[in-house]
Amino acid sequence: MGIVKAMPDEAPSAERPSVINDFSIVVATVNGTGSQTANLTILRALFKMGIPVNGKNIFPSNIQGLPTWYQIRVSRDGYEARRQTSEFLVAFNQTTVHEDIQNLPSGGVCLHNGDWRTIPQRDDITYYAIPVNQFVRETGMKGKLRDYIANMVYVGALAQLLGIPLEKIDEALNFHFKGRRKLVDSNMSVVQAAYDWTAENITKTDPYRVEPMNKTAGKILITGNQAAALGSVYGGVNFVAWYPITPSTSLIDALNEYLPQLRRDPDTGQATYAVVQAEDELAAIGMVLGAGWGGARAMTATSGPGISLMAEFAGLGYFAEVPGVIWDVQRVGPSTGLPTRTSQGDILFAYYLGHGDTTNVLLLPGSVKECFEFGYKALDLADELQTFVFVMSDLDLGMNNWMSEPFAYPEEPIKRGKILTAEEVAEKGFARYKDVDGDGIPYRTIPGNEHPLAAWFGRGTGHNENAVYSERPDDWERNMARLARKFDTARKLVPAPVIEDVAGAEIGIIAYGSTQFAIAEARDRLAEKGVKTAFMRLRALPINEDVKAFIARYDRVYVVELNRDGQMHKILQTEVPEMAAKLVSVAHLDGWPLTARWVVEAIEAKEQGQNG
């Protein structure tokens, strides 16, 4: 591949039919240069045109200086999964331009900084060069602001080349800067200049463009972490302890934005909540445990390394039966791993977290809407079951922007579970760990109960029904059997799976979380090839009878997940050992979200193996 000067009009000469609202854009920039504002502006402008979009930020784990990519999928059919390739490259990082251009498919487009002396040349793609420094000089900006404003050059060029109306760009910037017109206008001046220059100096020869649609009306764009925070506020969270860790920090940032607006005493104006940044994850979960024991609706947010540190306190919460919520926004491990890449690698660890015989309740949100719903349902379940509830999100779902229907305010009142008042203690008596109702869930009291028999000690050592220290074998066996019975009760309380049976299908697919978007598209592609598939999306562990019935209905059931070892596959095999042979693991982990192409190829390869 030769290295020569790129000219604006170099492009394949053959005429090609227009490709409208069905392609992907990848923006390659340097981390820390403010490109996120530009990228979100493009994403939101397309969304405001009524076009279904999804944006994925692929960024490095250092603060600045390394390459970052932002992928925008434009899909007239509403697909939201990552595409394997992107047809339109915005090349604004000279250190990665060789690889970025190499990754373009034949017929692709490269919009690049025209101030570079050379870039790699291919005769099967279209090049557009734009003189970035010219526009930056005209603004008169100095220092870091030059980098930020330079990104607005490609916003203007893209708007002209693709057909994005400038008023939509203005609306998107106005949203981003919260109506501060001085900031909006300074950015728009560069956008306008680049737009005009592109119109006058570049002849468009590629087929990619956008046109207004009406498929986003009434919808919102939001990240999973923002949705989770809002749902938690609506669920009555009043104590949050945390320690910063990617990719969960923005969940707490969102709480710090929403709580001051929504959770203040209307008479005094005083906050009715507390958010505490602890010295580490160990301290954070200890605070949540204490707050839960004290009757608060308490939560934390972390990722895999933080879960590791929380293991001991999580075991105490399980055994002492104290409510709390842990949001695990998963990233790639082991160890520090890939802090800014996505995975479903904590499922096995979190399900069995704690030494001894411990099994935990896991919620598995598959959309930003479910992040919102599980924000309040997790708090309810924690109180009802008197245990820690883990919500297993991931970086892709948590940190990226997704389309959604607006969230509905919870219809049901907050559920606090079996909490006795002083009058109820006097009437019924109180034995903290006694199974009165046969569901394994005991009654509890919270501090402030005035009855002298309401006090109890939440100990992590062996205890009897009255919370009194005991090493008697019968007390131990009785208590552990009750905890197992409580876990079986949880099967009926956690969100049920979403099931789509298909007549004539011989194979089923089981998945969970954000992989559903790639699977939905993959199933359409398989159907076009005559391969019918049924689908079940797990929304929680432990599983219920619906899961067993689904597996029983199909000859083979592929468990698709975003980790190396097929962790959910292993869990399901232990939950339904009589049908373990039906379950086939389809697992993949490279740090990037799954694509429909990978899912299709993986299942086809497994099917060929079955038929071979």
XYZ file of C-alpha atoms in Angstrom:
612
model
C 0.000 0.000 0.000
C 1.678 3.207 -1.121
C 1.800 6.390 0.896
C 0.913 9.461 -1.182
C -0.799 12.788 -0.712
C -4.581 12.403 -0.595
C -6.581 14.677 -2.843
C -10.188 15.722 -2.118
C -11.532 14.408 -5.394
C -9.856 10.987 -5.332
C -12.658 8.419 -5.358
C -13.945 5.356 -7.158
C -15.511 6.500 -10.394
C -18.280 3.934 -10.720
C -21.787 5.154 -9.950
C -23.407 3.399 -7.042
C -26.993 3.446 -5.804
C -27.666 5.584 -2.747
C -27.409 3.980 0.666
C -29.901 5.816 2.848
C -30.076 5.507 6.641
C -28.317 2.132 6.706
C -24.605 2.368 7.452
C -22.117 2.956 10.247
C -19.749 5.810 10.987
C -16.544 5.438 12.991
C -14.799 8.550 14.303
C -11.114 8.029 15.144
C -9.659 10.701 17.414
C -7.232 11.146 20.304
C -8.606 10.623 23.796
C -8.846 13.795 25.838
C -9.373 16.189 22.931
C -13.064 16.773 23.550
C -14.295 14.633 20.676
C -17.128 13.252 22.800
C -19.042 16.505 22.429
C -18.711 16.352 18.653
C -19.680 12.691 18.487
C -22.717 13.080 20.726
C -23.766 16.072 18.635
C -23.797 13.939 15.490
C -25.618 11.114 17.279
C -28.313 13.360 18.718
C -28.768 15.299 15.469
C -29.457 12.047 13.615
C -31.821 11.004 16.396
C -33.653 14.320 16.087
C -34.061 13.568 12.380
C -36.164 10.573 13.417
C -33.504 8.029 12.428
C -32.832 5.058 14.744
C -29.241 5.340 15.984
C -26.882 3.869 18.533
C -23.498 5.176 19.627
C -20.628 3.205 21.121
C -17.597 4.846 22.658
C -14.429 2.729 22.450
C -11.988 4.612 24.620
C -8.660 3.813 26.313
C -8.171 3.339 30.029
C -5.747 6.232 30.438
C -6.927 9.815 30.780
C -5.713 11.206 27.473
C -3.324 10.723 24.579
C -4.279 7.253 23.340
C -6.621 6.425 20.456
C -10.368 6.493 20.880
C -13.115 5.491 18.465
C -16.781 6.361 18.426
C -19.116 4.203 16.361
C -22.497 5.485 15.240
C -24.870 2.997 13.715
C -27.591 4.447 11.499
C -30.290 1.826 10.941
C -33.568 2.456 9.193
C -34.674 -0.962 10.479
C -33.986 -0.031 14.093
C -31.073 -2.400 14.751
C -28.913 -1.247 17.646
C -26.084 -3.787 17.823
C -22.539 -2.924 16.834
C -21.709 -3.503 13.173
C -18.641 -5.574 12.323
C -17.426 -2.864 9.952
C -18.105 0.843 9.437
C -18.481 2.266 5.947
C -17.721 5.887 6.802
C -14.451 6.747 8.573
C -13.690 10.130 10.102
C -9.891 9.938 10.431
C -8.715 12.548 12.924
C -5.962 10.540 14.624
C -2.748 10.343 12.616
C -1.288 7.539 14.767
C -4.091 5.115 13.857
C -4.927 6.244 10.331
C -3.096 3.340 8.657
C -5.077 0.711 10.528
C -8.303 2.701 10.387
C -8.140 2.951 6.592
C -7.164 -0.693 6.289
C -10.314 -1.625 8.236
C -12.627 0.199 5.847
C -14.652 -2.118 3.598
C -14.353 -1.765 -0.149
C -16.515 1.146 -1.219
C -16.025 2.917 2.085
C -15.357 6.595 2.711
C -12.528 8.353 4.533
C -13.010 11.944 5.695
C -9.608 13.033 7.005
C -7.581 15.989 8.175
C -6.272 17.601 5.001
C -3.340 19.142 6.838
C -1.592 15.773 7.053
C 1.152 15.371 4.461
C 0.445 11.731 3.652
C -2.080 9.033 4.418
C -2.418 5.439 3.103
C -4.040 5.163 -0.306
C -6.538 2.594 -1.578
C -8.173 2.683 -4.968
C -11.430 1.127 -3.726
C -12.468 3.800 -1.213
C -13.420 7.481 -1.400
C -11.261 10.197 0.189
C -12.365 13.634 1.349
C -9.767 16.012 2.838
C -10.716 19.042 4.890
C -8.214 21.732 6.043
C -8.777 21.667 9.801
C -6.135 24.241 10.774
C -7.706 26.840 8.519
C -10.938 26.788 10.477
C -9.234 26.635 13.860
C -7.041 29.646 13.051
C -10.077 31.660 12.083
C -11.621 31.139 15.533
C -8.598 32.684 17.259
C -8.803 30.111 20.040
C -5.675 29.079 21.928
C -4.370 26.031 23.808
C -6.728 23.207 24.700
C -9.716 24.966 23.169
C -8.095 24.544 19.747
C -8.367 20.740 20.083
C -11.979 20.931 21.197
C -13.082 23.236 18.416
C -11.148 21.259 15.775
C -13.581 18.392 16.256
C -16.449 20.632 15.215
C -14.837 20.775 11.778
C -15.735 17.169 11.059
C -19.233 17.767 12.460
C -19.806 20.436 9.825
C -18.233 18.386 7.041
C -20.258 15.294 7.941
C -23.451 17.326 8.110
C -22.900 18.556 4.567
C -21.757 15.209 3.125
C -24.503 13.129 4.719
C -27.345 15.630 4.574
C -27.818 16.447 8.271
C -29.686 19.779 8.569
C -27.704 22.374 10.497
C -30.714 23.185 12.646
C -30.529 19.631 14.005
C -26.863 20.167 14.837
C -27.823 23.384 16.623
C -30.549 21.580 18.584
C -28.110 18.847 19.595
C -25.502 21.361 20.775
C -28.157 23.300 22.641
C -29.117 20.116 24.481
C -25.497 19.269 25.258
C -24.654 22.736 26.594
C -27.988 23.038 28.436
C -29.097 26.125 26.545
C -25.927 28.180 27.041
C -26.075 29.982 23.719
C -22.583 31.460 23.870
C -21.077 27.967 23.846
C -23.548 26.764 21.240
C -22.840 29.709 18.947
C -19.042 29.413 19.205
C -19.246 25.775 18.153
C -21.845 26.422 15.481
C -19.655 29.058 13.865
C -17.019 26.387 13.153
C -19.665 23.876 12.072
C -21.125 26.417 9.651
C -17.724 27.332 8.220
C -16.787 23.672 7.646
C -20.230 22.968 6.180
C -19.928 25.827 3.715
C -16.356 24.977 2.739
C -17.306 21.343 2.123
C -20.232 22.356 -0.056
C -18.004 24.612 -2.155
C -14.868 22.475 -2.418
C -15.819 18.785 -2.231
C -17.779 16.901 -4.833
C -19.635 14.066 -3.148
C -19.087 10.764 -4.954
C -20.050 8.244 -2.274
C -23.560 6.762 -1.869
C -24.073 7.302 1.874
C -26.593 9.832 3.088
C -29.380 10.310 5.580
C -32.994 11.373 5.181
C -35.575 12.285 7.838
C -37.689 9.466 9.213
C -40.306 9.222 11.951
C -38.989 6.337 14.010
C -37.744 8.169 17.093
C -40.809 10.265 17.883
C -41.537 10.237 21.591
C -38.311 8.389 22.399
C -35.351 9.458 24.485
C -31.591 8.930 24.332
C -30.037 7.913 27.643
C -27.257 5.758 29.072
C -27.917 2.709 31.205
C -26.110 4.279 34.158
C -28.308 7.372 34.013
C -31.404 5.189 33.785
C -30.247 3.069 36.737
C -29.675 6.152 38.861
C -33.102 7.587 38.069
C -34.794 4.259 38.812
C -32.971 4.027 42.129
C -34.141 7.504 43.096
C -37.720 6.544 42.257
C -37.200 3.393 44.325
C -36.489 5.426 47.429
C -32.735 5.044 47.721
C -31.557 7.244 50.566
C -28.022 6.046 51.219
C -25.263 5.517 48.653
C -21.641 4.628 49.383
C -19.148 4.147 46.584
C -15.590 4.323 45.379
C -14.763 5.522 41.840
C -14.207 2.791 39.271
C -14.821 2.612 35.540
C -17.445 1.973 34.216
C -19.740 2.559 37.210
C -18.695 6.075 38.227
C -21.173 7.778 35.912
C -24.010 5.963 37.701
C -23.075 7.758 40.913
C -22.518 10.990 38.980
C -26.105 10.690 37.754
C -27.350 10.065 41.295
C -25.545 13.205 42.398
C -27.413 15.067 39.671
C -30.882 13.617 40.285
C -30.973 13.355 44.081
C -30.564 17.081 44.804
C -33.421 17.804 42.404
C -35.815 15.102 43.560
C -35.030 14.154 47.150
C -35.215 17.212 49.389
C -37.616 17.911 52.230
C -40.245 20.247 50.734
C -40.495 22.273 53.958
C -36.860 22.625 55.011
C -35.069 22.100 51.727
C -32.705 19.694 53.479
C -31.444 16.627 51.641
C -33.203 13.390 52.572
C -30.353 11.266 51.309
C -26.602 10.777 51.713
C -23.983 9.950 49.074
C -20.611 9.060 50.572
C -17.374 8.511 48.659
C -15.536 5.929 50.733
C -11.801 5.297 50.871
C -12.200 2.012 48.974
C -14.788 -0.549 47.907
C -14.427 -2.468 51.158
C -15.472 0.567 53.158
C -18.264 1.360 50.701
C -19.968 -2.015 51.021
C -19.485 -1.941 54.800
C -21.360 1.361 54.914
C -24.142 -0.063 52.734
C -24.393 -3.060 55.068
C -24.687 -0.825 58.122
C -27.217 1.439 56.445
C -29.304 -1.544 55.347
C -29.279 -2.920 58.876
C -30.435 0.506 60.046
C -33.445 0.457 57.716
C -32.143 2.587 54.859
C -32.650 1.818 51.190
C -28.929 1.496 50.507
C -26.852 0.796 47.425
C -23.430 0.984 45.835
C -22.090 0.795 42.278
C -18.843 -0.832 41.220
C -17.249 -3.231 38.739
C -15.391 -6.544 38.897
C -12.346 -5.499 40.983
C -14.685 -3.804 43.449
C -16.840 -6.925 43.703
C -13.693 -8.848 44.644
C -13.092 -6.519 47.569
C -16.739 -6.680 48.616
C -16.852 -10.468 48.917
C -16.515 -10.711 52.711
C -19.148 -8.094 53.505
C -21.434 -9.573 50.850
C -21.195 -12.916 52.652
C -22.051 -11.198 55.928
C -25.070 -9.567 54.303
C -26.224 -12.955 53.009
C -25.860 -14.712 56.370
C -26.968 -11.876 58.666
C -29.780 -11.192 56.164
C -29.327 -7.472 55.658
C -30.745 -5.775 52.542
C -28.692 -3.767 50.059
C -28.162 -3.331 46.325
C -24.900 -3.694 44.399
C -24.765 -2.462 40.811
C -21.976 -4.289 38.973
C -21.307 -2.495 35.687
C -19.118 -5.207 34.226
C -15.845 -4.712 32.406
C -13.166 -7.119 31.161
C -11.080 -9.045 33.700
C -9.242 -10.862 35.223
C -7.364 -8.408 37.426
C -7.300 -4.862 36.056
C -7.933 -6.380 32.635
C -9.468 -3.984 30.123
C -11.100 -1.330 32.316
C -12.835 0.443 29.420
C -14.112 -2.588 27.524
C -17.334 -4.507 28.036
C -18.074 -8.061 29.154
C -20.394 -10.340 31.093
C -17.522 -11.827 33.022
C -18.731 -11.461 36.632
C -21.864 -13.624 36.416
C -20.431 -16.801 37.912
C -18.451 -14.916 40.552
C -21.362 -12.756 41.718
C -23.875 -15.628 41.765
C -21.778 -17.610 44.229
C -19.986 -14.669 45.888
C -19.057 -15.493 49.459
C -17.265 -18.456 50.983
C -19.265 -21.398 52.247
C -22.685 -22.243 50.846
C -23.755 -18.909 49.377
C -25.933 -18.106 46.387
C -27.030 -14.585 45.506
C -29.893 -12.940 43.663
C -28.845 -11.397 40.332
C -30.875 -9.091 38.106
C -29.860 -8.951 34.442
C -31.060 -5.751 32.722
C -31.143 -5.956 28.931
C -32.000 -2.361 28.050
C -31.875 1.130 29.494
C -35.568 0.779 30.289
C -34.812 -2.257 32.410
C -31.907 -0.423 34.039
C -34.529 2.076 35.176
C -37.004 -0.607 36.266
C -34.405 -2.674 38.065
C -33.222 0.478 39.808
C -36.335 0.388 41.989
C -37.114 -3.340 41.791
C -33.674 -4.244 43.157
C -34.325 -2.126 46.246
C -37.728 -3.761 46.695
C -36.294 -7.262 46.320
C -33.460 -6.525 48.721
C -35.969 -5.496 51.394
C -38.382 -8.333 50.626
C -35.676 -11.012 50.651
C -33.442 -9.334 53.255
C -30.277 -9.878 51.259
C -27.926 -8.180 48.857
C -29.285 -8.009 45.311
C -26.734 -7.703 42.502
C -27.718 -5.867 39.314
C -25.426 -7.068 36.524
C -25.172 -4.334 33.922
C -22.139 -3.854 31.649
C -20.048 -1.064 30.155
C -21.804 -1.130 26.785
C -25.231 -0.787 28.349
C -24.120 1.481 31.177
C -21.947 4.097 29.466
C -23.326 4.302 25.920
C -26.411 6.130 24.694
C -29.438 4.042 23.730
C -32.884 4.859 22.398
C -35.816 4.112 24.673
C -39.433 4.813 25.275
C -39.817 7.301 28.145
C -39.815 5.703 31.566
C -43.050 5.321 33.492
C -43.258 6.223 37.161
C -43.554 3.003 39.211
C -47.203 2.092 39.681
C -46.714 -0.052 42.765
C -45.791 1.444 46.140
C -42.356 0.798 47.619
C -42.117 -2.696 49.106
C -40.334 -2.867 52.447
C -40.983 -6.528 53.164
C -41.461 -8.063 56.598
C -40.727 -5.226 59.031
C -42.472 -5.394 62.408
C -43.659 -2.364 64.327
C -43.531 -2.213 68.120
C -47.233 -3.072 68.252
C -46.702 -6.108 66.022
C -43.796 -7.303 68.177
C -46.029 -7.053 71.256
C -48.813 -8.940 69.490
C -46.863 -11.631 67.626
C -43.557 -11.855 69.417
C -40.253 -11.689 67.580
C -37.667 -14.304 66.664
C -35.339 -12.758 64.115
C -34.501 -15.866 62.104
C -37.671 -17.916 62.504
C -39.534 -19.026 59.382
C -43.071 -18.071 60.360
C -44.650 -18.181 56.897
C -42.843 -21.150 55.366
C -41.169 -19.078 52.644
C -37.774 -18.911 54.336
C -38.047 -15.151 54.874
C -38.040 -14.164 58.564
C -39.418 -10.984 60.078
C -37.113 -8.144 61.080
C -37.185 -4.937 63.018
C -35.206 -1.773 62.415
C -33.555 0.569 64.914
C -36.018 2.918 66.541
C -38.536 0.194 67.314
C -39.507 0.966 70.915
C -40.431 -2.542 72.008
C -37.757 -3.990 74.343
C -37.817 -7.336 72.495
C -37.288 -5.780 69.065
C -33.484 -5.629 69.219
C -31.399 -8.207 67.373
C -27.744 -8.806 66.625
C -26.801 -9.240 62.964
C -23.978 -11.677 63.508
C -21.894 -13.520 60.940
C -21.295 -16.426 63.298
C -23.634 -19.351 63.849
C -26.949 -18.395 65.411
C -30.338 -19.804 66.275
C -33.803 -18.476 65.435
C -33.485 -15.772 68.093
C -30.192 -14.443 66.650
C -28.358 -15.861 69.661
C -24.871 -17.273 69.087
C -24.989 -21.027 68.598
C -22.706 -23.786 67.353
C -25.323 -26.520 67.741
C -25.508 -28.736 64.624
C -29.317 -28.650 64.564
C -29.386 -24.854 64.738
C -26.873 -24.635 61.890
C -28.685 -27.082 59.645
C -32.063 -25.497 60.345
C -30.764 -22.016 59.516
C -29.000 -23.059 56.319
C -32.056 -25.001 55.140
C -34.181 -21.910 55.702
C -31.758 -19.770 53.674
C -32.036 -22.279 50.818
C -35.823 -22.128 51.128
C -35.669 -18.339 50.932
C -33.633 -18.619 47.757
C -36.347 -20.828 46.259
C -38.884 -18.151 47.180
C -36.740 -15.665 45.265
C -37.366 -17.695 42.091
C -40.980 -16.532 42.211
C -40.203 -12.896 43.042
C -37.443 -11.986 40.589
C -38.309 -10.767 37.060
C -39.367 -13.654 34.824
C -37.575 -14.377 31.540
C -38.851 -12.966 28.251
C -39.682 -15.874 25.941
C -40.398 -15.952 22.212
C -41.368 -19.414 21.010
C -41.357 -19.973 17.247
C -43.403 -22.656 15.548
C -41.200 -25.159 13.737
C -37.997 -24.103 15.477
C -35.683 -26.912 16.513
C -33.146 -24.742 18.271
C -33.462 -22.204 21.030
C -31.203 -19.355 22.096
C -30.719 -18.199 25.674
C -29.010 -14.899 26.416
C -29.103 -12.024 28.868
C -28.195 -8.380 29.137
C -27.016 -6.204 26.264
C -26.273 -9.160 23.940
C -29.983 -9.209 23.056
C -29.476 -6.520 20.395
C -26.962 -8.555 18.405
C -29.085 -11.668 18.849
C -32.263 -9.983 17.597
C -30.508 -9.016 14.376
C -28.781 -12.407 14.107
C -32.103 -14.226 14.420
C -33.501 -12.178 11.527
C -30.489 -13.126 9.407
C -30.808 -16.787 10.352
C -34.514 -16.711 9.516
C -33.669 -15.348 6.059
C -31.523 -18.441 5.601
C -34.368 -20.714 6.683
C -33.105 -21.317 10.217
C -35.891 -20.751 12.724
C -34.888 -19.967 16.298
C -36.773 -19.509 19.549
C -35.397 -17.082 22.091
C -35.391 -16.669 25.846
C -33.813 -13.678 27.537
C -32.988 -14.284 31.169
C -33.698 -11.323 33.403
C -32.660 -12.758 36.741
C -31.066 -15.541 38.704
C -32.196 -17.827 40.257
C -34.172 -19.255 37.358
C -37.798 -20.332 37.532
C -39.795 -23.173 35.969
C -40.281 -21.211 32.724
C -36.570 -21.597 32.005
C -36.672 -25.353 32.461
C -39.751 -25.640 30.249
C -38.091 -23.612 27.472
C -35.010 -25.827 27.464
C -37.184 -28.926 27.394
C -39.039 -27.737 24.272
C -36.021 -27.593 21.945
C -33.488 -30.098 20.659
C -30.524 -27.785 21.161
C -30.303 -24.578 23.150
C -27.424 -22.190 22.519
C -26.382 -20.049 25.467
C -24.880 -16.882 23.985
C -22.817 -14.636 26.243
C -20.004 -12.115 26.354
C -17.299 -13.946 28.291
C -14.652 -16.540 27.538
C -15.804 -19.494 29.592
C -19.566 -19.593 29.069
C -20.410 -18.674 32.651
C -24.205 -18.686 32.360
C -23.952 -21.950 30.467
C -22.207 -23.473 33.478
C -24.801 -22.106 35.893
C -27.702 -23.428 33.826
C -26.112 -26.859 33.615
C -26.050 -27.011 37.411
C -29.631 -25.703 37.656
C -31.045 -28.236 35.143
C -28.602 -31.170 35.258
C -31.132 -33.493 33.652
C -31.008 -31.379 30.472
C -27.380 -30.249 30.640
C -26.522 -32.067 27.397
C -29.001 -29.885 25.473
C -27.180 -26.702 26.427
C -24.429 -25.556 24.056
C -22.103 -22.701 24.975
C -21.612 -19.885 22.452
C -19.263 -17.507 24.235
C -16.970 -14.778 22.974
C -14.875 -12.040 24.553
C -12.633 -9.528 22.825
C -13.690 -6.455 24.787
C -16.121 -5.237 22.121
C -19.913 -5.664 22.075
C -21.203 -8.686 20.163
C -22.163 -8.312 16.518
C -24.934 -10.087 14.652
C -22.388 -11.449 12.180
C -20.432 -13.169 14.941
C -23.572 -14.700 16.452
C -24.741 -16.016 13.071
C -21.357 -17.498 12.204
C -20.930 -19.074 15.645
C -24.341 -20.743 15.598
C -23.916 -21.902 12.001
C -20.572 -23.458 12.913
C -22.149 -25.251 15.882
C -25.014 -26.476 13.701
C -22.609 -27.808 11.102
C -20.802 -29.645 13.855
C -24.084 -31.159 15.007
C -25.004 -32.229 11.497
C -21.496 -33.363 10.588
